[in-house]
Short mmCIF file of C-alpha atoms in Angstrom, two decimals:
data_model
loop_
_atom_site.label_atom_id
_atom_site.label_comp_id
_atom_site.label_asym_id
_atom_site.label_seq_id
_atom_site.Cartn_x
_atom_site.Cartn_y
_atom_site.Cartn_z
CA UNK A 1 50.61 152.33 140.82
CA UNK A 2 48.99 149.97 138.38
CA UNK A 3 50.94 146.98 137.12
CA UNK A 4 50.53 146.37 133.44
CA UNK A 5 49.67 142.69 132.98
CA UNK A 6 51.05 142.82 129.44
CA UNK A 7 54.47 143.87 130.77
CA UNK A 8 54.48 141.04 133.33
CA UNK A 9 53.58 138.53 130.62
CA UNK A 10 56.24 139.95 128.28
CA UNK A 11 58.90 139.74 131.01
CA UNK A 12 57.98 136.10 131.69
CA UNK A 13 58.19 135.34 127.98
CA UNK A 14 61.58 137.05 127.70
CA UNK A 15 62.91 135.05 130.66
CA UNK A 16 61.58 131.82 129.18
CA UNK A 17 63.16 132.66 125.80
CA UNK A 18 66.50 133.41 127.48
CA UNK A 19 66.31 130.16 129.46
CA UNK A 20 65.61 128.16 126.30
CA UNK A 21 68.49 129.83 124.47
CA UNK A 22 70.83 129.35 127.42
CA UNK A 23 70.04 125.62 127.46
CA UNK A 24 71.03 125.31 123.79
CA UNK A 25 74.12 127.51 124.27
CA UNK A 26 75.18 125.26 127.15
CA UNK A 27 74.70 122.19 124.96
CA UNK A 28 76.69 123.78 122.10
CA UNK A 29 79.43 124.65 124.59
CA UNK A 30 79.59 121.08 125.88
CA UNK A 31 79.65 119.60 122.38
CA UNK A 32 82.38 121.89 121.05
CA UNK A 33 84.82 119.54 122.74
CA UNK A 34 84.23 117.21 119.76
CA UNK A 35 85.66 119.94 117.56
CA UNK A 36 88.65 120.47 119.86
CA UNK A 37 87.30 123.88 120.82
CA UNK A 38 87.41 125.21 124.38
CA UNK A 39 84.26 125.83 126.41
CA UNK A 40 84.71 129.60 126.29
CA UNK A 41 84.98 129.60 122.49
CA UNK A 42 81.98 127.25 122.27
CA UNK A 43 79.99 129.63 124.45
CA UNK A 44 81.08 132.53 122.23
CA UNK A 45 79.74 130.68 119.18
CA UNK A 46 76.46 130.02 121.01
CA UNK A 47 76.07 133.69 121.93
CA UNK A 48 76.74 134.74 118.33
CA UNK A 49 74.40 132.04 117.01
CA UNK A 50 71.44 133.48 118.91
CA UNK A 51 72.37 137.12 118.43
CA UNK A 52 69.87 138.93 116.23
CA UNK A 53 72.65 141.06 114.79
CA UNK A 54 76.41 140.91 114.26
CA UNK A 55 78.44 141.83 117.36
CA UNK A 56 81.69 143.70 117.94
CA UNK A 57 84.54 142.27 120.01
CA UNK A 58 83.63 144.68 122.80
CA UNK A 59 80.00 143.52 122.83
CA UNK A 60 81.06 139.88 122.92
CA UNK A 61 83.61 140.57 125.66
CA UNK A 62 80.95 142.32 127.72
CA UNK A 63 78.41 139.51 127.21
CA UNK A 64 80.89 136.81 128.23
CA UNK A 65 83.09 138.66 130.70
CA UNK A 66 86.24 137.55 128.88
CA UNK A 67 89.48 139.48 128.52
CA UNK A 68 90.16 141.25 125.24
CA UNK A 69 93.02 138.84 124.48
CA UNK A 70 90.90 135.75 125.16
CA UNK A 71 88.07 137.20 123.08
CA UNK A 72 90.38 137.94 120.14
CA UNK A 73 91.85 134.44 120.32
CA UNK A 74 88.38 132.88 120.49
CA UNK A 75 87.10 134.88 117.53
CA UNK A 76 90.23 134.00 115.54
CA UNK A 77 89.64 130.30 116.25
CA UNK A 78 86.04 130.60 115.05
CA UNK A 79 87.11 132.56 111.95
CA UNK A 80 89.79 129.99 111.04
CA UNK A 81 87.20 127.21 111.17
CA UNK A 82 84.58 129.27 109.28
CA UNK A 83 82.18 129.03 112.21
CA UNK A 84 82.04 132.83 112.36
CA UNK A 85 82.18 135.37 109.56
CA UNK A 86 83.40 138.93 109.65
CA UNK A 87 80.67 141.17 108.23
CA UNK A 88 80.58 144.78 107.13
CA UNK A 89 77.89 147.28 108.00
CA UNK A 90 77.75 150.78 106.61
CA UNK A 91 78.63 153.40 109.20
CA UNK A 92 80.17 150.94 111.68
CA UNK A 93 83.91 151.33 112.11
CA UNK A 94 84.54 148.33 114.34
CA UNK A 95 84.74 144.78 113.04
CA UNK A 96 81.47 142.89 113.29
CA UNK A 97 81.14 139.13 113.63
CA UNK A 98 78.25 136.81 112.90
CA UNK A 99 77.89 133.08 113.49
CA UNK A 100 77.55 130.79 110.51
CA UNK A 101 74.05 129.45 111.05
CA UNK A 102 74.17 126.61 108.52
CA UNK A 103 75.33 123.73 110.70
CA UNK A 104 75.91 121.52 107.68
CA UNK A 105 78.34 124.12 106.35
CA UNK A 106 79.97 124.48 109.78
CA UNK A 107 80.51 120.71 109.86
CA UNK A 108 81.82 120.60 106.28
CA UNK A 109 84.18 123.53 106.74
CA UNK A 110 85.49 122.49 110.12
CA UNK A 111 86.26 118.91 109.25
CA UNK A 112 87.41 119.65 105.71
CA UNK A 113 89.96 122.15 107.03
CA UNK A 114 91.22 119.69 109.67
CA UNK A 115 91.21 116.68 107.34
CA UNK A 116 93.03 118.52 104.55
CA UNK A 117 95.81 119.41 106.99
CA UNK A 118 96.01 115.82 108.21
CA UNK A 119 96.07 114.45 104.66
CA UNK A 120 98.84 116.84 103.63
CA UNK A 121 100.98 116.09 106.70
CA UNK A 122 100.49 112.34 106.52
CA UNK A 123 101.02 112.01 102.77
CA UNK A 124 104.19 114.09 103.05
CA UNK A 125 105.46 111.78 105.81
CA UNK A 126 104.54 108.71 103.75
CA UNK A 127 106.39 110.04 100.68
CA UNK A 128 109.48 110.82 102.75
CA UNK A 129 109.40 107.38 104.36
CA UNK A 130 108.93 105.65 101.00
CA UNK A 131 112.27 107.11 99.89
CA UNK A 132 113.93 105.50 102.91
CA UNK A 133 112.13 102.22 102.23
CA UNK A 134 113.23 102.26 98.58
CA UNK A 135 116.84 102.81 99.62
CA UNK A 136 116.60 99.91 102.06
CA UNK A 137 115.07 97.63 99.41
CA UNK A 138 117.65 98.59 96.78
CA UNK A 139 120.64 98.31 99.09
CA UNK A 140 122.33 94.91 98.62
CA UNK A 141 123.58 94.96 102.22
CA UNK A 142 120.07 95.23 103.70
CA UNK A 143 119.16 91.97 105.44
CA UNK A 144 116.25 89.90 104.18
CA UNK A 145 114.48 90.38 107.53
CA UNK A 146 114.60 94.17 107.15
CA UNK A 147 113.47 93.92 103.52
CA UNK A 148 110.53 91.81 104.67
CA UNK A 149 109.59 94.43 107.29
CA UNK A 150 109.96 97.17 104.68
CA UNK A 151 107.58 95.33 102.36
CA UNK A 152 105.04 94.92 105.18
CA UNK A 153 105.32 98.63 105.96
CA UNK A 154 104.92 99.56 102.29
CA UNK A 155 101.72 97.49 102.12
CA UNK A 156 100.40 99.38 105.15
CA UNK A 157 101.34 102.70 103.57
CA UNK A 158 99.51 101.75 100.38
CA UNK A 159 96.38 101.17 102.47
CA UNK A 160 96.92 104.53 104.18
CA UNK A 161 97.26 106.27 100.80
CA UNK A 162 94.02 104.62 99.64
CA UNK A 163 92.33 105.92 102.78
CA UNK A 164 93.59 109.46 102.15
CA UNK A 165 92.37 109.25 98.55
CA UNK A 166 88.95 108.22 99.86
CA UNK A 167 89.00 110.99 102.49
CA UNK A 168 89.87 113.53 99.79
CA UNK A 169 86.82 112.33 97.81
CA UNK A 170 84.68 112.73 100.92
CA UNK A 171 85.93 116.29 101.40
CA UNK A 172 85.15 117.06 97.74
CA UNK A 173 81.63 115.69 98.23
CA UNK A 174 81.22 118.09 101.17
CA UNK A 175 82.56 121.04 99.20
CA UNK A 176 80.42 120.31 96.14
CA UNK A 177 77.40 119.36 98.31
CA UNK A 178 77.17 116.04 96.43
CA UNK A 179 77.07 114.36 99.84
CA UNK A 180 73.39 115.33 99.94
CA UNK A 181 72.74 113.07 96.94
CA UNK A 182 73.74 110.12 99.13
CA UNK A 183 72.55 111.41 102.49
CA UNK A 184 69.82 114.01 101.91
CA UNK A 185 69.10 116.73 104.42
CA UNK A 186 65.88 116.04 106.30
CA UNK A 187 62.98 118.16 105.12
CA UNK A 188 62.69 121.30 107.18
CA UNK A 189 59.23 120.94 108.72
CA UNK A 190 59.69 124.12 110.76
CA UNK A 191 60.00 126.25 107.64
CA UNK A 192 57.09 124.45 106.00
CA UNK A 193 54.88 125.14 109.03
CA UNK A 194 55.75 128.84 108.93
CA UNK A 195 54.71 129.22 105.28
#
């Protein structure tokens, strides 16, 4: 039997491609910790990122060897953070999922979602506490020491509110893409070389 040299070369190339992809997927998986995302969900994103087509839950489960429940939870996490999109394909009845490939957008969406929640929670807590502080300041029986502490706290809360106003502006610059006026994306030399 003759061995086709082209097939041997193709198999080597495929293995090298898979090794290169696996290295990046491993790195993505390790770095997802920064986003508060588990290794398995990070790996799921990496698999979807390199997939040449959208995948079903069953295909992802098979590729990763995860349970259906774990897979559903992982996909939901990625959907909630806009790292994965549900896509539609004519003739396919099952849900299909595709990784968001624009890492700038992934960063913007992920942190904007998290920061908006934090801003809302913290500003609500500040507003509630300010009511208590006002009552303490306006109560004639409140000691001068407590009033002094209240004033110190109110000054700190004013600084916190200024920070949340700034953070809201940062989020808006992400959403409007105005951030790129201040910090431009690097030119994409890869795309220029391909043209």
